[in-house]
Amino acid sequence: MQQLWKYLRRGRATAPALTPDPTPSRGFPAFRFDACIACGRCAPVCPTGVISIADDAPALVRTWSLDYRGCVRCTACQEVCPTQALVPTHQTQLAATSARDLEGVARFQLVRDQSGALVPRRYLAWRKETSHG
Amino acid sequence: MSNKLSEVINTLRRLEGPLQVSAGPEQVTVVTAAPALAQVCAQVAQACDARLATSVGCDERLLGRGFQVYFVFAADRAGAFITVQAELDENAPVFPSLTARLPAANWHEREMHDLLGFLPQGHPDLRPLVLHPGWPKGFFPLRKDAQLPPSPFQVAGDLDMPGVTGQGVYQLPVGPIHAGVIEPGHFRFFLDGEQILSLEAQLFYVHRGAEKLIEGRTPALALPVVERLCATCSASHAIGFCQAVEALSGVEIPPRARHLRTLYLELERLYNHLGDMGNICAGLSYHLGNYLGASSKEALVSLNAELTGHRYLMGVAALGGVRADLPGHAPERIRTVLAQAYRDLQELLSGITTSPSVLDRLENTGRLSREVALELALVGPAARASGVDRDARRDHPYLAYSDLKLLVPLRSAGDVYSRLMVRADEAQVSMDLVNQLLRTLPAGPVRTDVPPLPPRRQALSWIESPRGESVHWVQGGNDGTIYRYRLRSASYQNWPAVPQAVLGNIVPDFPLVNKSFELCYSCTDR
Ligand code: SF4
Ligand code: SF4
C-alpha cells in the first residue's frame, strides 16, 4: 500500500512538450525564400538528396525545391547556406493530406552576366504549401 | 611505441610462413599469401593472445589490387590491433577457412561468401547467412561490377535448418514477425517437451545494403547513413565512423570535442542500460521493474533532447568534432537528471534483489560459459557477465578515456542475472564518468576541419557501444570518396551466443535470455 502510494505520488513520467522550446533546434529547416540567393550550395550537401536546383535556360528560370518527405533533419544545408535562407525550427512532425504539401518550390529569374554564364537575379515565385516553412 | 606493442611485433616476426610485418601506432599489419591465411591467423591469435575483432572482404580491382581479405585481431593485453591481409586470385577467390580453428570467424566468412563470392574452403557450414532463399546465384552485391538485376527477387523456398530430429522432438517456429514492436528474426526451436534442444536463428531480414550505399560517398554524406544503421547506438556508430575517417586523414580533434564525444557516449550507454534492465524485467513479467526502467530511460532521452536536440543523439557527432557545443545550463541539468536516475536505479535493484520470484527467473537462466564466450570472441556486457574481462575503453583507450578513472565491472556466472547486474554496475560507472567529464571539461573549440580522404588507404576505429565493442573499417577510393566501409557491430559479434545460451532452457525463458543480450538486428544486418 505504501509502495503504491509512493508510485502514485511520482506522477507522470513523460513531460509535456514545451512551448517555446528551449532545446537546440533540430527540426525541419524552414526556407526563407526572400533571403535565398539561389547559389545552390545546399543541394550537394544534403545526404538524402532532397534539395534540388535545376535551370531552365531558355526560359531563364532557376527552380529550387525541397522535398520534406526525405529530409532527415541533419542540419547540413543550414550549415552551408551563406544567407541563412534555411533556418532551423523545432518542427519535427510530418503530416499532410497530400504529398505536394510537403514540398517547397521557389523560382528565380536568371540573367546572363558578361561571361555569358547564367546567374540568378531575383526570386519570382514561391509555393509554400507546407506547414514547415 | 609501447613495450607491449614491440613485443607483439617481435612475436609476429618470429612466426613461420610467408609473411611481411609492418607497424603503425597501435596497429600491426601482416601480409601473407592466401593459402597460408588460416594458419597465419591461428598463429597470430595464439601467439599474441588475440581475438577476432573484425574482417573485411574487399573488391579492390578498381584500386589495382585485386580481391583482398583482411582479418583484424585485437590483442587486448598489449593494446594492439593486428591485421592479417591476403590477396585472393581474381578468377578463383578462395582461401582456407578459419572457422574450424577460430569459431568466431564463422559468420564473417559466410558473409564474405554471400556478398562477395569469396570461398572459405573447408568451412563447416556454408549456408547463406545474409542472403535469403530466392537470391540469384552468382550475384555478389559487394563486388564493384555488380549489376542490379532488373526486377526484385522473389523470396522462395524454405529455410535450410538442420536442427535435431528424433522421437517426440518437435519444431516451434517463432517469427520473423513478432507480437511486440521489435525487429524481425525467425527462430526455430527444436524441443523435447518444454526443453530447448537446439535453436536455429535466421536473421538478416533488415538488410538495407548500407555498406554499398556508402561506397562512393564523401565521409560527410556517409555519416548520416552510418548514424542510422541503428537507433540505439547511433552516437557510438557516428563517433566510431568519424574516428576512422579522422585517423585516415590524420586529424586530431580539439580537446573539448574529445570530452563532449565521450560524454555523449556515456549518456548513450546510460539510457540503454537502464532501458535494457527494464526490458529484462518485461521479459519475466516483472512490471514494476519494467516501468521503472522505462521511466528512467525516458528521463535520460529527454535529457539528450534538451542537450542536443535529438532524443537518440543523432547528429551530435560531426567530422572533426561535434556539431554544436552544449547549452550553458547543461552541467547542472545533467547532474540533476543523473541524481534522479541513480535513485531510480537503486529502487529498481532493491525491487529485483528482494523478490524471490524475480530472482528465481533470473538466476541460472541462459547460462553462457566463459569458454564459449571466449571461443565466440564475445564483446561488451555479454562477455563481462561470463567473466571475460574485456572493455575497449580500458584496453584500447580512445577519446578521453585515458584521462578518466574507469572501473570495468565483471561477473562470472554468465546467466541472465549476471548480464542484468553487469548493466547495473556499468550504469553506475557511467554516471561516475559523466561527473568526472563535467568536472574536467576543457574550454575551446568543438570542431576542426577535416581534409579530403587520402586515396587508397584504410583505417580502423573501435568504440565501446552500450552493447560492446564495435569496429569500423574505412577505406578511401581514388577521388576522396569512400571505397569500402564495414561496420562490425557488437550485436553482430554476440548474436551467435544466443542459440548457445538457450540450450537446455525452457521456451518461456527464451524472451528473457534474448532480452538479457539485448542485441540489435538492424546494425547486425546493415
Ligand atoms: S536538413 Fe539535411 S536532410 Fe534535411 S534538407 Fe537539409 S541537408 Fe537535406
Ligand atoms: S538556401 Fe542558401 S545555400 Fe541553398 S540556394 Fe539558397 S542561399 Fe544558397
XYZ file of C-alpha atoms and ligand atoms in Angstrom:
675
model
C 0.000 0.000 0.000
C 2.817 2.309 0.963
C 4.631 1.415 -2.243
C 1.530 2.098 -4.306
C 1.058 5.482 -2.687
C 4.675 6.310 -3.429
C 4.301 5.469 -7.101
C 1.039 7.340 -7.409
C 2.744 10.384 -5.991
C 5.505 10.236 -8.583
C 3.073 11.495 -11.157
C 3.609 11.326 -14.871
C 6.988 10.256 -16.230
C 6.572 11.906 -19.621
C 6.993 15.647 -19.556
C 4.624 17.877 -21.514
C 6.009 19.388 -24.695
C 7.461 22.796 -24.006
C 6.488 25.856 -25.957
C 8.536 27.800 -26.788
C 11.038 25.002 -26.856
C 14.374 25.900 -25.201
C 16.227 22.902 -26.657
C 18.595 23.121 -29.636
C 16.566 23.226 -32.847
C 16.807 20.031 -34.782
C 13.534 20.207 -36.681
C 12.852 20.540 -40.395
C 14.565 23.567 -41.901
C 12.324 26.473 -42.753
C 13.005 28.209 -46.062
C 13.129 31.999 -46.217
C 12.817 32.497 -49.942
C 13.464 36.223 -49.771
C 16.901 35.550 -48.299
C 17.856 32.812 -50.754
C 20.275 33.825 -53.495
C 19.816 30.536 -55.375
C 23.501 29.761 -55.097
C 22.861 26.029 -54.960
C 25.285 25.243 -52.152
C 22.679 23.408 -50.119
C 21.816 20.795 -52.768
C 25.045 18.729 -52.878
C 25.475 18.551 -49.095
C 22.056 17.048 -48.477
C 22.696 13.378 -47.633
C 19.313 12.260 -48.878
C 19.376 14.450 -51.976
C 16.023 16.104 -51.350
C 17.115 19.618 -52.257
C 17.334 20.188 -55.954
C 18.356 23.085 -58.129
C 17.514 23.000 -61.824
C 17.877 25.597 -64.568
C 15.513 26.072 -67.458
C 17.957 28.024 -69.654
C 15.604 29.064 -72.488
C 13.037 30.383 -70.032
C 15.751 31.913 -67.841
C 14.318 30.347 -64.715
C 16.093 28.537 -61.886
C 13.968 26.301 -59.712
C 14.894 25.423 -56.169
C 12.951 22.774 -54.330
C 12.994 20.869 -51.083
C 11.014 17.678 -50.620
C 10.459 17.428 -46.880
C 9.432 13.781 -47.142
C 13.080 12.743 -47.410
C 14.571 15.249 -45.010
C 16.319 13.593 -42.072
C 16.849 16.900 -40.235
C 20.618 16.653 -40.292
C 21.169 20.455 -40.470
C 23.869 20.132 -43.156
C 22.044 22.512 -45.515
C 21.696 25.129 -42.804
C 25.405 24.957 -42.073
C 26.429 25.791 -45.638
C 23.789 28.350 -46.528
C 25.586 31.701 -46.820
C 22.473 33.829 -46.273
C 20.615 31.896 -43.605
C 17.818 31.238 -46.035
C 17.459 27.825 -44.448
C 16.794 28.224 -40.764
C 16.416 25.689 -38.004
C 12.990 25.096 -36.457
C 11.550 22.846 -33.776
C 9.090 21.304 -36.198
C 9.668 17.553 -36.166
C 6.326 16.163 -37.245
C 5.255 15.490 -40.801
C 1.569 15.261 -41.511
C -0.191 16.427 -44.632
C -3.133 15.465 -46.753
C -1.141 15.408 -49.968
C 2.487 14.788 -50.873
C 2.503 18.131 -52.682
C 2.053 19.812 -49.349
C 5.397 18.517 -48.228
C 7.368 20.228 -50.928
C 8.657 23.761 -51.085
C 9.418 25.212 -54.510
C 10.917 28.610 -55.363
C 11.605 30.091 -58.797
C 14.298 32.620 -59.610
C 14.855 34.741 -62.668
C 18.188 34.191 -64.420
C 20.226 36.730 -66.352
C 23.413 36.349 -68.373
C 26.481 38.046 -66.938
C 29.372 39.436 -69.061
C 30.933 35.986 -69.468
C 27.635 34.561 -70.652
C 27.037 32.475 -67.526
C 23.543 32.320 -66.099
C 23.217 33.964 -62.714
C 20.134 34.341 -60.559
C 18.747 37.876 -60.399
C 15.660 37.798 -58.165
C 13.068 35.401 -56.944
C 9.905 35.123 -58.930
C 7.619 32.854 -57.043
C 7.427 30.667 -54.012
C 4.985 27.938 -53.461
C 4.813 27.100 -49.854
C 2.081 24.662 -49.205
C 3.824 23.050 -46.325
C 3.345 23.897 -42.725
C 7.076 23.677 -42.181
C 8.179 26.975 -43.585
C 55.870 2.701 -29.282
C 54.956 0.782 -26.158
C 56.959 -2.198 -24.971
C 53.963 -4.437 -25.279
C 53.465 -3.449 -28.889
C 57.081 -4.128 -29.793
C 56.735 -7.472 -28.061
C 53.772 -8.224 -30.314
C 55.780 -7.223 -33.363
C 58.703 -9.394 -32.324
C 56.376 -12.307 -31.722
C 54.888 -11.818 -35.181
C 58.324 -11.612 -36.802
C 59.176 -14.991 -35.327
C 56.090 -16.664 -36.834
C 56.575 -19.149 -39.628
C 55.247 -18.841 -43.127
C 55.256 -16.357 -45.958
C 54.540 -13.034 -44.289
C 55.613 -9.428 -44.062
C 55.091 -7.419 -40.889
C 54.721 -3.639 -40.766
C 53.638 -1.436 -37.899
C 51.887 1.865 -37.221
C 50.698 3.318 -33.899
C 48.669 0.648 -32.032
C 48.363 -1.319 -35.237
C 50.341 -4.005 -36.962
C 49.762 -5.402 -40.437
C 50.792 -8.852 -41.532
C 50.635 -9.551 -45.255
C 50.564 -13.161 -46.262
C 49.687 -15.414 -49.191
C 46.112 -16.668 -49.454
C 46.913 -20.390 -48.959
C 48.658 -19.581 -45.654
C 45.886 -17.317 -44.340
C 44.212 -19.683 -41.888
C 47.473 -20.877 -40.466
C 48.863 -17.369 -40.030
C 45.634 -16.156 -38.418
C 45.607 -19.056 -35.973
C 49.231 -18.371 -35.109
C 48.603 -14.667 -34.611
C 45.611 -15.367 -32.384
C 47.594 -17.811 -30.309
C 50.972 -16.118 -30.131
C 49.595 -12.660 -29.359
C 46.648 -13.810 -27.237
C 44.374 -12.046 -29.684
C 40.688 -12.428 -30.585
C 38.999 -11.866 -33.922
C 37.790 -8.268 -33.926
C 36.525 -7.837 -37.474
C 37.024 -8.946 -41.042
C 36.630 -7.203 -44.353
C 36.432 -8.631 -47.827
C 37.142 -6.056 -50.452
C 36.984 -5.910 -54.211
C 39.978 -3.640 -54.817
C 40.178 -4.209 -58.556
C 39.473 -0.527 -59.211
C 42.434 0.335 -56.981
C 44.627 -2.029 -58.984
C 44.950 -4.601 -56.222
C 42.507 -7.451 -56.920
C 40.421 -9.109 -54.220
C 41.649 -8.677 -50.667
C 40.642 -10.140 -47.346
C 41.520 -8.566 -44.032
C 41.133 -10.327 -40.709
C 41.649 -7.968 -37.802
C 42.641 -9.313 -34.405
C 42.642 -7.459 -31.113
C 45.416 -8.197 -28.646
C 43.684 -6.680 -25.628
C 46.502 -7.007 -23.131
C 49.036 -5.460 -25.493
C 46.560 -2.777 -26.565
C 47.167 -3.541 -30.237
C 45.185 -4.413 -33.331
C 46.751 -6.836 -35.786
C 45.507 -7.039 -39.367
C 46.244 -10.143 -41.385
C 45.841 -9.376 -45.064
C 45.928 -11.626 -48.111
C 45.234 -11.118 -51.801
C 42.975 -13.664 -53.480
C 43.100 -14.912 -57.029
C 40.725 -12.824 -59.167
C 39.414 -15.801 -61.067
C 39.191 -18.157 -58.129
C 38.857 -16.130 -54.903
C 39.493 -18.940 -52.462
C 41.130 -19.000 -49.049
C 41.355 -21.660 -46.355
C 38.608 -21.262 -43.777
C 39.491 -20.171 -40.254
C 36.247 -21.296 -38.692
C 37.345 -24.747 -37.600
C 40.222 -23.195 -35.663
C 38.560 -19.919 -34.708
C 34.790 -20.385 -34.356
C 34.357 -16.615 -34.109
C 35.153 -16.414 -37.839
C 32.020 -18.382 -38.759
C 29.654 -15.516 -39.608
C 32.442 -13.370 -41.027
C 33.345 -15.978 -43.616
C 29.761 -16.789 -44.501
C 29.081 -13.115 -45.084
C 32.085 -12.790 -47.427
C 30.830 -15.852 -49.252
C 27.344 -14.355 -49.644
C 28.167 -10.802 -50.569
C 31.493 -11.084 -52.393
C 31.601 -14.672 -53.610
C 34.839 -15.447 -51.794
C 35.085 -19.119 -50.922
C 36.379 -20.029 -47.454
C 37.498 -23.536 -48.278
C 36.745 -26.128 -45.640
C 34.109 -24.039 -43.851
C 31.890 -26.476 -41.948
C 28.588 -24.685 -42.664
C 28.358 -22.519 -45.757
C 24.596 -21.988 -45.720
C 23.668 -18.426 -46.698
C 23.831 -16.038 -43.761
C 22.839 -12.637 -45.087
C 21.027 -13.771 -48.208
C 17.661 -15.463 -48.124
C 16.272 -18.185 -50.408
C 15.463 -16.888 -53.862
C 18.576 -14.741 -54.220
C 20.027 -15.311 -57.719
C 23.137 -17.464 -57.833
C 26.339 -15.707 -58.756
C 25.118 -12.189 -57.928
C 27.510 -10.686 -55.397
C 26.328 -7.218 -54.407
C 29.554 -6.000 -52.823
C 31.639 -6.614 -55.924
C 32.319 -3.405 -57.781
C 30.948 -4.736 -61.060
C 27.674 -5.967 -59.536
C 24.725 -5.010 -61.727
C 21.394 -4.736 -60.045
C 19.023 -7.305 -61.566
C 16.114 -5.699 -63.451
C 13.358 -6.940 -61.149
C 13.181 -7.512 -57.428
C 13.731 -11.053 -56.236
C 11.005 -13.379 -55.157
C 11.721 -14.990 -51.840
C 11.024 -18.634 -52.489
C 11.848 -21.900 -50.862
C 12.140 -22.951 -47.245
C 14.973 -22.133 -44.917
C 17.582 -24.799 -44.514
C 17.636 -25.572 -40.802
C 19.432 -28.728 -39.778
C 18.443 -28.860 -36.095
C 17.624 -32.020 -34.189
C 15.313 -34.918 -35.055
C 14.133 -37.875 -33.031
C 11.110 -39.378 -31.408
C 8.996 -36.788 -29.662
C 11.183 -33.923 -30.887
C 9.121 -31.173 -32.444
C 9.800 -27.798 -34.002
C 8.413 -24.464 -32.881
C 8.779 -21.646 -35.377
C 8.705 -18.108 -33.963
C 8.798 -15.004 -36.112
C 10.032 -13.327 -38.254
C 7.073 -11.120 -37.356
C 6.690 -10.811 -33.612
C 3.834 -9.703 -31.429
C 5.648 -6.751 -29.901
C 7.123 -3.876 -31.815
C 10.525 -5.475 -32.168
C 12.697 -6.185 -35.140
C 12.210 -9.236 -37.390
C 14.005 -12.521 -36.861
C 12.976 -16.123 -37.354
C 13.701 -18.516 -34.519
C 13.215 -22.248 -34.968
C 13.215 -24.214 -31.740
C 13.806 -27.939 -31.643
C 12.124 -29.123 -28.493
C 11.661 -32.078 -26.272
C 8.609 -31.082 -24.265
C 9.450 -27.612 -22.985
C 13.183 -28.091 -23.135
C 15.181 -26.464 -25.921
C 17.466 -28.981 -27.639
C 18.588 -26.639 -30.367
C 17.805 -23.191 -31.714
C 18.416 -22.029 -35.256
C 18.032 -18.322 -35.902
C 17.530 -16.744 -39.294
C 18.232 -13.036 -39.074
C 19.128 -10.517 -41.767
C 15.589 -9.519 -42.644
C 16.522 -5.851 -42.478
C 19.346 -5.738 -44.975
C 19.414 -2.249 -46.441
C 22.684 -2.518 -48.345
C 24.091 0.341 -46.310
C 27.708 -0.558 -46.970
C 27.081 -0.470 -50.699
C 25.155 2.784 -50.362
C 28.101 4.380 -48.594
C 30.582 3.439 -51.312
C 31.258 6.457 -53.471
C 30.008 8.960 -50.896
C 32.191 11.526 -49.227
C 32.562 10.963 -45.481
C 30.235 13.905 -44.774
C 27.464 12.385 -46.877
C 28.120 8.914 -45.450
C 27.921 9.985 -41.820
C 24.108 10.314 -41.623
C 23.805 6.829 -43.144
C 26.203 5.255 -40.637
C 24.433 7.042 -37.829
C 21.158 5.426 -38.858
C 22.457 1.866 -39.048
C 20.571 1.513 -35.793
C 18.979 3.975 -33.422
C 20.100 2.659 -30.061
C 23.815 3.030 -30.729
C 23.635 5.971 -33.113
C 26.141 8.117 -31.220
C 28.567 5.190 -30.990
C 28.236 4.441 -34.683
C 28.614 8.057 -35.744
C 31.577 8.736 -33.481
C 33.244 5.449 -34.412
C 32.925 6.300 -38.073
C 34.242 9.847 -37.551
C 37.221 8.423 -35.659
C 38.084 6.123 -38.541
C 37.850 8.969 -41.058
C 39.914 11.249 -38.821
C 42.543 8.539 -38.366
C 42.711 8.195 -42.130
C 43.028 11.934 -42.705
C 45.420 12.395 -39.787
C 43.181 14.838 -37.926
C 43.388 15.462 -34.196
C 40.098 16.771 -32.796
C 40.081 19.599 -30.206
C 40.191 18.558 -26.507
C 36.720 19.870 -25.771
C 35.280 17.861 -28.646
C 37.034 14.777 -27.304
C 35.415 15.252 -23.932
C 31.989 16.023 -25.365
C 32.049 12.915 -27.552
C 32.955 10.839 -24.511
C 30.125 12.469 -22.591
C 27.575 11.624 -25.298
C 28.830 8.047 -25.463
C 28.340 7.607 -21.732
C 24.878 9.194 -21.850
C 24.043 6.746 -24.614
C 25.265 3.824 -22.531
C 23.237 5.035 -19.572
C 19.886 5.297 -21.303
C 20.451 1.951 -22.985
C 21.467 0.121 -19.834
C 18.582 1.459 -17.759
C 16.096 0.806 -20.560
C 17.525 -2.678 -21.127
C 17.233 -3.524 -17.451
C 13.588 -2.547 -17.702
C 13.238 -4.731 -20.802
C 14.689 -7.724 -18.982
C 12.055 -7.160 -16.296
C 9.411 -7.124 -19.044
C 10.797 -10.474 -20.237
C 9.922 -12.024 -16.895
C 6.672 -10.100 -16.390
C 8.009 -8.030 -13.505
C 6.018 -4.998 -14.494
C 7.121 -2.600 -11.813
C 10.743 -3.116 -12.869
C 9.762 -2.633 -16.475
C 8.105 0.703 -15.727
C 10.948 1.930 -13.543
C 13.431 1.140 -16.308
C 11.234 2.795 -18.906
C 10.699 5.962 -16.895
C 14.448 6.295 -16.227
C 15.148 5.830 -19.883
C 12.537 8.431 -20.756
C 14.150 10.940 -18.397
C 17.549 10.285 -19.956
C 16.440 10.503 -23.588
C 14.580 13.715 -22.751
C 17.835 14.988 -21.344
C 19.519 14.054 -24.629
C 16.913 16.067 -26.497
C 17.410 19.019 -24.215
C 21.183 18.938 -24.670
C 21.454 18.106 -28.345
C 18.044 18.439 -29.948
C 17.742 14.708 -30.535
C 16.473 12.037 -28.148
C 18.701 9.346 -29.624
C 21.704 11.629 -30.084
C 21.602 11.669 -33.861
C 23.543 14.468 -35.433
C 25.699 15.158 -32.376
C 28.885 13.918 -33.980
C 30.449 15.796 -36.860
C 33.621 15.079 -38.757
C 36.369 16.821 -36.835
C 34.468 17.075 -33.543
C 30.879 17.609 -32.517
C 28.223 19.614 -34.319
C 27.458 22.034 -31.523
C 28.581 22.901 -28.043
C 26.461 22.101 -25.003
C 23.947 24.713 -23.897
C 25.136 26.732 -20.900
C 22.841 25.164 -18.319
C 23.865 21.640 -19.347
C 26.163 20.593 -16.474
C 23.573 21.473 -13.872
C 20.763 19.705 -15.746
C 22.867 16.604 -16.331
C 23.735 16.378 -12.642
C 20.101 16.725 -11.597
C 18.813 14.118 -14.046
C 21.612 11.699 -13.206
C 20.999 12.041 -9.478
C 17.378 11.029 -10.055
C 18.435 8.213 -12.376
C 20.738 6.932 -9.652
C 17.887 6.854 -7.143
C 15.634 5.088 -9.655
C 18.323 2.520 -10.322
C 18.713 1.767 -6.609
C 14.982 1.345 -6.329
C 14.889 -0.975 -9.319
C 17.740 -3.036 -7.913
C 16.192 -3.309 -4.483
C 12.951 -4.452 -6.139
C 14.796 -7.163 -8.024
C 17.087 -8.395 -5.290
C 14.380 -8.597 -2.620
C 11.865 -10.509 -4.662
C 12.412 -14.285 -4.654
C 10.066 -14.873 -7.585
C 12.032 -12.415 -9.726
C 15.395 -13.842 -8.708
C 14.147 -17.326 -9.421
C 13.597 -16.432 -13.060
C 16.919 -14.601 -13.391
C 19.414 -16.859 -11.719
C 20.796 -19.846 -13.615
C 18.746 -18.905 -16.674
C 20.511 -18.710 -20.026
C 23.930 -19.601 -18.774
C 26.809 -18.923 -21.129
C 30.133 -20.362 -20.062
C 33.356 -18.421 -20.141
C 34.795 -20.935 -22.622
C 32.006 -20.318 -25.145
C 32.261 -16.569 -24.628
C 35.975 -16.735 -25.412
C 35.535 -19.077 -28.395
C 32.960 -16.772 -29.957
C 35.069 -13.700 -29.131
C 32.116 -12.011 -27.444
C 32.263 -8.355 -26.500
C 30.547 -5.968 -24.130
C 28.296 -6.749 -21.160
C 27.603 -10.239 -22.542
C 31.314 -11.094 -22.349
C 31.827 -9.394 -18.998
C 28.907 -11.273 -17.444
C 30.652 -14.534 -18.339
C 33.901 -13.486 -16.716
C 35.665 -12.254 -19.844
C 37.396 -9.065 -18.752
C 37.305 -7.043 -21.921
C 36.403 -3.390 -22.463
C 37.707 -1.337 -25.369
C 37.545 1.841 -23.290
C 40.237 0.470 -20.997
C 42.130 -1.945 -23.262
C 42.424 0.322 -26.301
C 41.743 3.802 -24.894
C 40.334 6.389 -27.283
C 38.830 9.880 -26.864
C 39.085 10.999 -23.232
C 39.046 7.548 -21.643
C 42.751 7.510 -20.862
C 42.224 10.612 -18.675
C 39.376 9.069 -16.688
C 39.231 6.686 -13.799
C 37.353 3.756 -15.269
C 36.242 0.619 -13.464
C 35.209 -2.401 -15.505
C 32.588 -4.416 -13.596
C 32.780 -8.150 -14.010
C 30.538 -11.111 -13.151
C 31.261 -14.746 -13.680
C 28.060 -16.791 -13.644
C 27.101 -15.959 -17.254
C 23.362 -16.136 -16.533
C 20.614 -13.577 -17.091
C 21.124 -12.235 -13.580
C 24.818 -11.571 -14.286
C 24.048 -9.773 -17.523
C 21.486 -7.654 -15.690
C 23.866 -6.847 -12.850
C 26.764 -6.033 -15.166
C 24.500 -3.424 -16.726
C 23.511 -2.074 -13.329
C 27.154 -1.772 -12.279
C 28.157 -0.239 -15.588
C 25.360 2.300 -15.388
C 26.776 3.498 -12.080
C 30.258 3.627 -13.569
C 28.877 5.707 -16.444
C 27.291 8.145 -14.006
C 30.649 8.491 -12.337
C 32.370 9.003 -15.696
C 29.869 11.702 -16.654
C 30.602 13.503 -13.401
C 34.342 13.219 -13.990
C 33.870 14.577 -17.511
C 31.811 17.531 -16.307
C 34.485 18.397 -13.756
C 37.299 18.305 -16.298
C 35.585 19.668 -19.418
C 38.246 21.739 -21.206
C 37.367 25.039 -22.874
C 37.911 25.788 -26.539
C 36.501 24.978 -29.953
C 34.442 21.848 -30.557
C 35.205 21.220 -34.193
C 38.062 21.328 -36.631
C 38.330 20.946 -40.398
C 38.878 17.537 -41.921
C 40.744 17.396 -45.249
C 39.549 15.074 -48.018
C 40.223 11.348 -47.612
C 43.670 10.290 -48.768
C 43.375 7.805 -51.640
C 43.734 4.037 -51.415
C 44.395 3.781 -47.706
C 42.360 2.287 -44.918
C 41.870 2.895 -41.231
C 40.282 1.155 -38.326
C 38.492 2.517 -35.315
C 36.886 0.901 -32.325
C 34.330 2.069 -29.858
C 32.689 0.505 -26.823
C 28.998 0.934 -27.627
C 26.364 0.054 -24.998
C 26.289 -3.479 -26.400
C 30.060 -3.837 -26.586
C 32.928 -3.036 -28.865
C 32.085 -2.103 -32.457
C 34.772 -1.889 -35.110
C 34.629 0.463 -38.086
C 36.816 -0.065 -41.124
C 37.048 2.678 -43.740
C 38.978 2.712 -46.995
C 39.415 5.733 -49.244
C 38.953 5.451 -53.013
C 40.717 7.274 -55.806
C 38.724 10.515 -55.554
C 38.250 11.395 -51.892
C 35.168 9.228 -51.536
C 34.760 6.043 -49.540
C 35.703 2.924 -51.447
C 34.701 0.381 -48.823
C 33.225 0.646 -45.360
C 32.385 -2.090 -42.941
C 30.867 -1.984 -39.500
C 31.236 -4.984 -37.257
C 28.793 -4.060 -34.547
C 28.774 -5.559 -31.082
C 25.478 -7.272 -31.842
C 26.953 -8.966 -34.907
C 29.676 -10.483 -32.774
C 27.327 -11.524 -29.969
C 24.346 -12.975 -31.860
C 25.879 -16.454 -32.257
C 25.931 -16.670 -28.442
C 22.135 -16.546 -28.092
C 21.450 -20.045 -29.524
C 24.205 -21.337 -27.226
C 22.839 -19.661 -24.126
C 19.291 -21.039 -24.506
C 20.337 -24.689 -24.740
C 18.689 -26.747 -22.023
C 16.392 -23.877 -21.037
C 12.629 -23.908 -21.424
C 10.778 -21.995 -24.127
C 9.153 -19.425 -21.793
C 12.632 -18.309 -20.766
C 13.706 -17.567 -24.322
C 12.409 -13.973 -24.383
C 14.206 -13.372 -21.132
C 17.504 -14.811 -22.346
C 17.191 -12.942 -25.616
C 16.498 -9.658 -23.824
C 19.424 -10.182 -21.487
C 21.710 -9.944 -24.528
C 19.541 -7.137 -25.961
C 21.058 -7.483 -29.403
C 20.182 -5.274 -32.270
C 19.066 -6.742 -35.609
C 19.493 -3.557 -37.500
C 23.215 -2.874 -37.150
C 23.927 -6.603 -37.395
C 22.340 -6.614 -40.801
C 23.286 -3.195 -42.132
S 18.321 19.095 -43.026
Fe 19.669 17.590 -44.024
S 18.266 16.139 -44.972
Fe 17.062 17.954 -44.490
S 17.109 19.161 -46.364
Fe 18.798 19.895 -45.070
S 20.566 18.711 -45.752
Fe 18.766 17.653 -46.550
S 19.025 28.090 -49.485
Fe 21.025 29.002 -49.043
S 22.507 27.557 -49.840
Fe 20.544 26.986 -50.709
S 20.472 28.058 -52.689
Fe 19.504 29.421 -51.205
S 21.144 30.746 -50.467
Fe 22.154 29.011 -51.494
